Tab-separated table of C-alpha atoms in Angstrom:
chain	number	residue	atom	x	y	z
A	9	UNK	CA	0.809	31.290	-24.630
A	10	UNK	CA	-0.146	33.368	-21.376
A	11	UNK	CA	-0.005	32.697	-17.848
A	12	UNK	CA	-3.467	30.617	-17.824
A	13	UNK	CA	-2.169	28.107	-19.889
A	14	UNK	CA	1.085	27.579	-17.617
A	15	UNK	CA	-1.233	27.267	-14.427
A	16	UNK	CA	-2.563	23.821	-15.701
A	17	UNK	CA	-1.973	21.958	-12.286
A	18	UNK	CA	0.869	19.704	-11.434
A	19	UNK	CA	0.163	15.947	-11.375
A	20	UNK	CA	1.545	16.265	-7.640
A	21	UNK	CA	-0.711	19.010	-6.645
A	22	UNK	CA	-3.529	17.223	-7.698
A	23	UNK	CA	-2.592	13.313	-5.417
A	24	UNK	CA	-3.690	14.585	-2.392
A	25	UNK	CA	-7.154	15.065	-4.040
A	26	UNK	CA	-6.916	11.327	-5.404
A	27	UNK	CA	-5.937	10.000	-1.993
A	28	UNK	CA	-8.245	11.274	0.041
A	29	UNK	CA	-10.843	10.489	-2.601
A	30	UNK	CA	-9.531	6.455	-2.439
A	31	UNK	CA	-9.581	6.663	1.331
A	32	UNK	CA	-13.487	7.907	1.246
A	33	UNK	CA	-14.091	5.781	-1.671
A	34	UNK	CA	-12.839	2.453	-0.385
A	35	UNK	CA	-14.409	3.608	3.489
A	36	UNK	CA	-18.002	4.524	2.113
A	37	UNK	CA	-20.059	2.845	4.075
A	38	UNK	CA	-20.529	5.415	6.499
A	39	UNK	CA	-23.464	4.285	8.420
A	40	UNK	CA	-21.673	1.327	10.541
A	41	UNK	CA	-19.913	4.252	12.143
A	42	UNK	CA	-23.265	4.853	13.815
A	43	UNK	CA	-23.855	1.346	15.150
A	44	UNK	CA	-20.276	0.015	16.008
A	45	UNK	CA	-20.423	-2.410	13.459
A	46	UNK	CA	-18.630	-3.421	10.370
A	47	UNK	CA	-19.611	-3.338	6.644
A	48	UNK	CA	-20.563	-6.751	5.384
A	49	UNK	CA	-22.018	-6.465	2.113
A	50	UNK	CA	-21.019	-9.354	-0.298
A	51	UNK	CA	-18.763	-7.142	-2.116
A	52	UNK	CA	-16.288	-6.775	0.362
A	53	UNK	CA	-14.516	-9.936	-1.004
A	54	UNK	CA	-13.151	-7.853	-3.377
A	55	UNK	CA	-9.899	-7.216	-2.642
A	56	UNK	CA	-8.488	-3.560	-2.389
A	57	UNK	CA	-4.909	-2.664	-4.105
A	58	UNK	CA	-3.608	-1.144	-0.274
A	59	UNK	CA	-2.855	-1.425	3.147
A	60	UNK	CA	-6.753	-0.683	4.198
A	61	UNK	CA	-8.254	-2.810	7.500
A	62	UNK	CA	-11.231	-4.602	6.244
A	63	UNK	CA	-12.247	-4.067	10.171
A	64	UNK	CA	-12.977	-0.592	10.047
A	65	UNK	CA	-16.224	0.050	10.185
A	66	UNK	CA	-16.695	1.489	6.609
A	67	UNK	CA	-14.244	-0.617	4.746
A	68	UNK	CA	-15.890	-1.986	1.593
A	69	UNK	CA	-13.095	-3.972	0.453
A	70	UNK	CA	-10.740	-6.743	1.657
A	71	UNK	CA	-6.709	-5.595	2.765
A	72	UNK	CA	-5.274	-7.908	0.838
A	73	UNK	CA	-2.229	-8.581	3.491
A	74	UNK	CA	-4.795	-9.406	5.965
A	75	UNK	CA	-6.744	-11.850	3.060
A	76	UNK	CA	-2.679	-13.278	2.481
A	77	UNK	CA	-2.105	-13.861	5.989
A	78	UNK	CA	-5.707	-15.893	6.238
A	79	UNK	CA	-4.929	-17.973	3.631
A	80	UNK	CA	-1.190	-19.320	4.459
A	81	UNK	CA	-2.521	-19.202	8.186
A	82	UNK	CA	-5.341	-21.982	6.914
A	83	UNK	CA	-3.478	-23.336	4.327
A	84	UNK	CA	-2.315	-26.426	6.261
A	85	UNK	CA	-5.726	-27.565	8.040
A	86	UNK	CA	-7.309	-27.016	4.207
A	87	UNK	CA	-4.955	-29.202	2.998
A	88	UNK	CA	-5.611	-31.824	5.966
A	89	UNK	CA	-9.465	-31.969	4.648
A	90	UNK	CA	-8.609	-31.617	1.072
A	91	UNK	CA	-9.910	-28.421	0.726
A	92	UNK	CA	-8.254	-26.590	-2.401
A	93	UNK	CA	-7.732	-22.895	-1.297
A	94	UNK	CA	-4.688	-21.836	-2.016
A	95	UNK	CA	-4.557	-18.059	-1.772
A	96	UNK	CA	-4.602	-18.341	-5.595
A	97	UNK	CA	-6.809	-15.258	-6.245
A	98	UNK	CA	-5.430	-13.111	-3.773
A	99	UNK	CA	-1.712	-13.626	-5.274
A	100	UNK	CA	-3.458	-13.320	-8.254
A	101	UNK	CA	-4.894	-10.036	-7.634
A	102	UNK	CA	-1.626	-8.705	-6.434
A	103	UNK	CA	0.194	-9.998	-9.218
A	104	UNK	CA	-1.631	-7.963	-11.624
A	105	UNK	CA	-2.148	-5.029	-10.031
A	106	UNK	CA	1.854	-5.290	-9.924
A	107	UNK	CA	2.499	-6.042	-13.307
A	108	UNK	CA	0.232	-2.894	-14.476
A	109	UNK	CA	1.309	-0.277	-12.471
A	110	UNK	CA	4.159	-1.878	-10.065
A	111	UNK	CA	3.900	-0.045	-6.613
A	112	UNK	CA	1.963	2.936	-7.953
A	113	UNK	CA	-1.184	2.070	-5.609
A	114	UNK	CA	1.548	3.123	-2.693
A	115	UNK	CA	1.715	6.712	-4.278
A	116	UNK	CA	-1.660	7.563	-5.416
A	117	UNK	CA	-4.466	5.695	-3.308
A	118	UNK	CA	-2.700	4.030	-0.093
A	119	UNK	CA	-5.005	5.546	2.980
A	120	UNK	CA	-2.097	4.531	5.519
A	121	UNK	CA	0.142	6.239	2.870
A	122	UNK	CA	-2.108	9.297	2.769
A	123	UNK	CA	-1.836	9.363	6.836
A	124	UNK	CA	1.651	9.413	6.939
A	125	UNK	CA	1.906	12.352	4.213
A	126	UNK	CA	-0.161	14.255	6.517
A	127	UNK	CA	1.484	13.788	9.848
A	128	UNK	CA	4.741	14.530	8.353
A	129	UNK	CA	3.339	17.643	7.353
A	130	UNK	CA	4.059	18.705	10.916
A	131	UNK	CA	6.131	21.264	11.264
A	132	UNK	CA	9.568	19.826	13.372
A	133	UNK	CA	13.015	19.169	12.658
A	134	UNK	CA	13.030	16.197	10.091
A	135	UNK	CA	15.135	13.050	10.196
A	136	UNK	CA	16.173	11.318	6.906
A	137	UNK	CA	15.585	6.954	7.383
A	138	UNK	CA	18.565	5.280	7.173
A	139	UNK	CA	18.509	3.554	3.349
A	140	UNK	CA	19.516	0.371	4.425
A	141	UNK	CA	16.146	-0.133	6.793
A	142	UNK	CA	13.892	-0.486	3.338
A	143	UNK	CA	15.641	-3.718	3.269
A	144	UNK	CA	13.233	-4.437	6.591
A	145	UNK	CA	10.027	-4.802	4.820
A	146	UNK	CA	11.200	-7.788	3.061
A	147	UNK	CA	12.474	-9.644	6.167
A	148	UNK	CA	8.386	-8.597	7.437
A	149	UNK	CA	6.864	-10.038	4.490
A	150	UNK	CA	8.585	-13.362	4.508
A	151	UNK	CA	8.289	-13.897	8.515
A	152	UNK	CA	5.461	-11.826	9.326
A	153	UNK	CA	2.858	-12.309	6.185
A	154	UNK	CA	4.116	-15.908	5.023
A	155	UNK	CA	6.471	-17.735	7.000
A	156	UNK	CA	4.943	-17.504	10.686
A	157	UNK	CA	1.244	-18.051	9.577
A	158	UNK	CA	2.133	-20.870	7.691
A	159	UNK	CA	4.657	-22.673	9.628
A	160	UNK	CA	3.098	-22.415	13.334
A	161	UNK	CA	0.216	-24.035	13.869
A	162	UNK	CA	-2.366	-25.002	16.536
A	163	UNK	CA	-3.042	-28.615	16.799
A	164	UNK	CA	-5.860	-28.263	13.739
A	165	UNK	CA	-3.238	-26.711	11.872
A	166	UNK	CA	-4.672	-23.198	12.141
A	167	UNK	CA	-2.252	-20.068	12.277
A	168	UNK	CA	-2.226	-17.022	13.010
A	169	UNK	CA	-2.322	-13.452	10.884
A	170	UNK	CA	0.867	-12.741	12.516
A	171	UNK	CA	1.493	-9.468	11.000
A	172	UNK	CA	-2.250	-8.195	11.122
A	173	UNK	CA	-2.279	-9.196	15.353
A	174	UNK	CA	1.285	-7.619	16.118
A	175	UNK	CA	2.724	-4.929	14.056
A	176	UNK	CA	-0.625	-3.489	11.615
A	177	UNK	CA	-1.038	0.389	12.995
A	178	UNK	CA	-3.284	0.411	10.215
A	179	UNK	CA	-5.596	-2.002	11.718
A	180	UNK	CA	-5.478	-0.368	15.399
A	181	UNK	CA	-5.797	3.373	13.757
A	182	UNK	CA	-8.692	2.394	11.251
A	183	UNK	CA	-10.798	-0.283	13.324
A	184	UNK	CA	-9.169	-1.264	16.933
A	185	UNK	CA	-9.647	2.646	18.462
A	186	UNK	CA	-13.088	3.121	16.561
A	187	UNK	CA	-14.729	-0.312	17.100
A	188	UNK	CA	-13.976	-0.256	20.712
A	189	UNK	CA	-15.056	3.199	21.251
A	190	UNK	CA	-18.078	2.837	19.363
A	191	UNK	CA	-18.777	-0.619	20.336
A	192	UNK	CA	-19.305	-1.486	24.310
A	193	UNK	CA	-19.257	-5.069	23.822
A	194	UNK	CA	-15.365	-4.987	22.578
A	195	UNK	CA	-14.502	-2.801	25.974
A	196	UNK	CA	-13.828	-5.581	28.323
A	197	UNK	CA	-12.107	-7.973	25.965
A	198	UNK	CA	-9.391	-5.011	26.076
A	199	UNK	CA	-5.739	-6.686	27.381
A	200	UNK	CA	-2.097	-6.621	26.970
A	201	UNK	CA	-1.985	-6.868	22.660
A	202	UNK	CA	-4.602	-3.813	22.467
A	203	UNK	CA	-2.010	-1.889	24.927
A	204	UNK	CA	0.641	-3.296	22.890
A	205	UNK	CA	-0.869	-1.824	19.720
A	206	UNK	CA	-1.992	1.443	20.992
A	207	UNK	CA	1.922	1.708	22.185
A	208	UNK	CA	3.089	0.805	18.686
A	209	UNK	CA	0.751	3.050	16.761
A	210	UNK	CA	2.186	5.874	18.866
A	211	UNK	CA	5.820	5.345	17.720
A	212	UNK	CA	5.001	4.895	14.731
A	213	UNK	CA	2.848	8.113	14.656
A	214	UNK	CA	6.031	9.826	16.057
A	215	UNK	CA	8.263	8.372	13.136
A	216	UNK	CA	5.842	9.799	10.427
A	217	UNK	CA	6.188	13.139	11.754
A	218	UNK	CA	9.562	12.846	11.794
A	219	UNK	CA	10.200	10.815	8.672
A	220	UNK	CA	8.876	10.437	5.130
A	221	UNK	CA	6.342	7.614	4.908
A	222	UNK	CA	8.946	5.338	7.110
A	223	UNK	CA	6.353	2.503	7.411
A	224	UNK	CA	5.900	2.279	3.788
A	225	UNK	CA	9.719	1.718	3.280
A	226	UNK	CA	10.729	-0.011	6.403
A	227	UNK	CA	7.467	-1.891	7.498
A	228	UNK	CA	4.704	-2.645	4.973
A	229	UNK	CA	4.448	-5.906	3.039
A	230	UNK	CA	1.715	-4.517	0.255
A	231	UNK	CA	4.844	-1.938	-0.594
A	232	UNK	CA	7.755	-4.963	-0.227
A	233	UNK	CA	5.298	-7.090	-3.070
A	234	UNK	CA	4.410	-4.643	-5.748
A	235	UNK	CA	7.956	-3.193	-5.327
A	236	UNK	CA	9.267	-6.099	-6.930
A	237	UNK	CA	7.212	-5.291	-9.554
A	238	UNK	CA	8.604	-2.051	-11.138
A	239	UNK	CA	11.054	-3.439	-12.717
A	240	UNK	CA	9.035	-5.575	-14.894
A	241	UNK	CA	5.900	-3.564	-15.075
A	242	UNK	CA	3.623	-2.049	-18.095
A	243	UNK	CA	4.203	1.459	-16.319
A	244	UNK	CA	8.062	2.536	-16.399
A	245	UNK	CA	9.778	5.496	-14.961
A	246	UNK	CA	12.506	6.448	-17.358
A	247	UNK	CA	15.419	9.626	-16.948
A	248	UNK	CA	17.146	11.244	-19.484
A	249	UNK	CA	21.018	10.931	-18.678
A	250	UNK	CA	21.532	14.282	-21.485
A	251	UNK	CA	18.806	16.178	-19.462
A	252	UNK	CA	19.704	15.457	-15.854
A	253	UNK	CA	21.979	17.782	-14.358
A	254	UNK	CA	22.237	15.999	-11.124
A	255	UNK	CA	20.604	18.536	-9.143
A	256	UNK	CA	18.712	16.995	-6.837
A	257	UNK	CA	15.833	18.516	-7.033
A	258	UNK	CA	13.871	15.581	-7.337
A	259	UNK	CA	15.263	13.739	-4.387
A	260	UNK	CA	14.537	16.621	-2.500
A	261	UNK	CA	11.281	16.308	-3.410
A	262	UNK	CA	10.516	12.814	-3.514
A	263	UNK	CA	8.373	11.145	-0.381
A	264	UNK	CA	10.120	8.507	-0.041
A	265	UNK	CA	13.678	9.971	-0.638
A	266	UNK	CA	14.933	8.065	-3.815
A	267	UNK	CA	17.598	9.383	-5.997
A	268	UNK	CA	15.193	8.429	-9.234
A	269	UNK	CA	18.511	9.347	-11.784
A	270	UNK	CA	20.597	5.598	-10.071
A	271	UNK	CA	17.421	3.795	-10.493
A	272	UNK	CA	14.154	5.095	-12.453
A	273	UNK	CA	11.938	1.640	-11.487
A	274	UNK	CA	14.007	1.255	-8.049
A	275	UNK	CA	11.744	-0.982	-5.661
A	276	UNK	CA	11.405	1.653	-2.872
A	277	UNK	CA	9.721	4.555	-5.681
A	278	UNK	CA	6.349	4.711	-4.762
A	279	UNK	CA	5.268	6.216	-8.276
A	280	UNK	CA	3.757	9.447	-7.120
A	281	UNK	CA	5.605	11.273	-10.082
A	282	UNK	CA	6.350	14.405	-7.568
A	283	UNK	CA	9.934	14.316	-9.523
A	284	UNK	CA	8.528	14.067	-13.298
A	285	UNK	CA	6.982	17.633	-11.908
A	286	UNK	CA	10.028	18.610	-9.767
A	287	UNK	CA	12.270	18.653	-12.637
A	288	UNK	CA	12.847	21.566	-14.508
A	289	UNK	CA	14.585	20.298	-17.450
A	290	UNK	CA	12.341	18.027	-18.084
A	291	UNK	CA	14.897	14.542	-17.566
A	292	UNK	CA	12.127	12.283	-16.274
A	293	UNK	CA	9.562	11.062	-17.457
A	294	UNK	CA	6.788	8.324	-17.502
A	295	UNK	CA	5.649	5.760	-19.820
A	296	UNK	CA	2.752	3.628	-20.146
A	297	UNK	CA	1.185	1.318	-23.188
A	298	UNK	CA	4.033	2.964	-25.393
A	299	UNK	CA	3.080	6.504	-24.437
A	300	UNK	CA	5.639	8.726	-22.695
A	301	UNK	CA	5.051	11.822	-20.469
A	302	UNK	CA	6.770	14.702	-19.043
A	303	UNK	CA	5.534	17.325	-16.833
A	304	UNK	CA	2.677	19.152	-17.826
A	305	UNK	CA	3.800	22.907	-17.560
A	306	UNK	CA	7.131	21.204	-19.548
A	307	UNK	CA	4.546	19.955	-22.340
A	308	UNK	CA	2.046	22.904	-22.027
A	309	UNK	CA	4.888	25.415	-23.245
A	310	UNK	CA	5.320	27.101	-26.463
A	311	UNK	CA	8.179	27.307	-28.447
A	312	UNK	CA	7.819	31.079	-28.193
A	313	UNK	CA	7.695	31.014	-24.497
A	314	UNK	CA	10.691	29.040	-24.029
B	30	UNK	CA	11.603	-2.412	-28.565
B	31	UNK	CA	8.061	-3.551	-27.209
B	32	UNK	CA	8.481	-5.168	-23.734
B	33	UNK	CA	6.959	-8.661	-23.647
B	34	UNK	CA	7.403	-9.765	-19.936
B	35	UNK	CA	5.020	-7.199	-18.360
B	36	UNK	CA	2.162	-8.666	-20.544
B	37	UNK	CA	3.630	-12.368	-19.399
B	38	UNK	CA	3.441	-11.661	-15.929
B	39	UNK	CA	-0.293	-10.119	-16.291
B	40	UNK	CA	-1.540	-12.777	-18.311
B	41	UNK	CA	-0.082	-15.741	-15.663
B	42	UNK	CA	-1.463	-13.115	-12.555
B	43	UNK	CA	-4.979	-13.106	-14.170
B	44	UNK	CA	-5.012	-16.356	-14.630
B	45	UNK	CA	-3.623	-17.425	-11.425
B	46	UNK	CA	-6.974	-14.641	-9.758
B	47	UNK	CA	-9.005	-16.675	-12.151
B	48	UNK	CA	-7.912	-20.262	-10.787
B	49	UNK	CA	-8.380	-18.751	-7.081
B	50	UNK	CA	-12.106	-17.549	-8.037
B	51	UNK	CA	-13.323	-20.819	-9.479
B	52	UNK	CA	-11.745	-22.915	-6.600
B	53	UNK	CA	-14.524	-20.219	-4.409
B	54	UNK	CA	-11.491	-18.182	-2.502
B	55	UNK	CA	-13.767	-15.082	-3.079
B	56	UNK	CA	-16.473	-16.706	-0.406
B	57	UNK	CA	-12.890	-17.338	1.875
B	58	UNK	CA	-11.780	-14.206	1.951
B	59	UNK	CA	-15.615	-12.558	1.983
B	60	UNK	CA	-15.953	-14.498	5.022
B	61	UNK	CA	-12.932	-13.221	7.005
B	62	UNK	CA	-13.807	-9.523	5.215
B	63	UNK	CA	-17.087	-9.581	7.320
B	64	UNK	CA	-16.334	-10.904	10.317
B	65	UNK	CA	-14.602	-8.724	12.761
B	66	UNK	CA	-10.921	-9.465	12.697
B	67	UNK	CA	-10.018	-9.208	16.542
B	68	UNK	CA	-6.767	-9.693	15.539
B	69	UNK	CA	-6.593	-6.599	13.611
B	70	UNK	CA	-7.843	-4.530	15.983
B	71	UNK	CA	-5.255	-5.797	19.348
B	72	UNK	CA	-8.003	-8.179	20.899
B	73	UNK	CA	-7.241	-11.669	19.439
């Protein structure tokens, strides 16, 4: 077995290629960019599995926070006129997508995850996030995404999308800086929460260069929800306590700075299976529908070789 | 041992996205989708 078989590429080498094809894939529609509008083809009901603005002018999907938010935010006035919407396929949606893969989406398609990769990439000094702040996200999901838009109302019993209007950078990187330069109209409505947005976006900006993917672990809701799926989902990570020499090579490695041998399906792993590559001795691996995996130039070597 | 709960939770999920389709929450969440979401964007 010679060197060209051993070159077969990494899965890790390969994600950035699968992210920034998501990002294009799920931002298509290229020609609002030229009139300052959005999208609004009748598929963009469909909701996407990440943190994607459905106001950027390409989006072709719906972010399903932002569809969350809108639903607990009108759940009371739908109830006042006996209107049954419930957020039922949304939850739905992110249910499954959960159970199949658990917070995989976060690893291999998230745009705003993708971003964050690529800022960090700068070269400074690098600060590790404290591992108690991934504890944060949860505390933002239950005030930010359900609690606030459901409990405060206007007097028709309207909320608001509480986490969309005050902490999203997503939103103010993907549609509030392009709609308002390329659309005029949106110019003078500009006040204190655009300022307020633009100010946030640039810490957080700041934090990605410094950290690795801090808003996934400390901030985003999408991440806090399927999280709570790996545990339970069809897709496991598994390690091999005989292989594992405690190196950590993997934690090194990983994005979002997991020790993967304490916890394979921990709720902070983002699934990007950098470590099932890292590893040289092959301790971790993947499963899915009763298949397992290890890393490819593990598997692609001979017994002569070895 | 073949794990059951995965394919419990993605049968209940589906038909929970199921429920929320024939009760018309696609046309909901269409409707915010293609409206701009000032909001989102710092001008709500």
């Amino acid at each position: 077995m010679g060197a060209k078989d051993n070159a077969v590429r990494k899965p890790r080498e390969k994600r950035s290629w699968y992210q920034a094809a998501f990002a294009l894939g799920i931002n298509a529609w290229l020609p609002s960019w030229f009139k300052g509008e959005i999208f609004q083809g009748g598929v963009k009901g469909v909701c996407v599995p990440v943190l994607n603005c459905y106001s950027c002018p390409s989006a072709m999907g719906a972010c399903p926070i932002g569809a969350l938010q809108t639903s607990f935010a009108g759940l009371r006035f739908n109830l006042s006129i006996a209107e049954k919407k419930f957020g039922l396929y949304v939850a739905g949606f992110l249910g499954a997508v959960g159970s199949v893969v658990g917070r995989m989406p976060c690893g291999w398609v998230c745009p705003f995850g993708f971003i964050q990769e690529l800022f960090h990439k700068i070269p400074t000094p690098k600060v590790r996030m404290p591992r108690f702040m991934s504890y944060f996200r949860y505390v933002v999901l239950a005030t930010m995404v359900v609690a606030l838009p459901l409990l405060i109302v206007d007097q028709f019993g309207f909320g608001q999308t509480w986490f969309c209007k005050w902490i999203c950078p997503a939103g103010t990187l993907e549609a509030g800086i392009p709609l308002v330069i390329l659309n005029t109209d949106l110019r003078p409505l500009i006040g204190f929460m655009y300022y307020w947005k633009i100010a946030l976006l640039v810490l957080f900006i700041g934090w990605f260069i410094l950290s690795r993917r801090p808003f996934c672990r400390a901030i985003c809701p999408l991440g806090a929800i399927f999280g709570l799926f790996n545990k339970a989902s069809l897709f496991r990570m598994a390690v091999d306590d005989e292989k594992c020499t405690l190196c950590d090579k993997c934690y090194k490695d990983c994005p979002v700075e997991i020790k993967i041998y304490e916890s394979p399906n921990s709720p902070d792993c983002v699934r990007c299976l950098k470590c099932v590559s890292s590893c040289k001795f092959g301790a971790i691996s993947y499963e899915f529908l009763g298949k397992r995996e290890v890393a490819q130039d593990l598997r692609v070597k001979s017994p002569a070789s070895s | 041992m073949k794990r059951k709960l995965p394919w419990v939770l993605l049968t209940v999920f589906l038909g929970v996205m199921v429920a929320g389709l024939l009760l018309g929450e696609y046309k909901t969440v269409l409707e915010k989708a293609v409206t701009v979401c000032l909001d989102c964007i710092g001008i709500g």
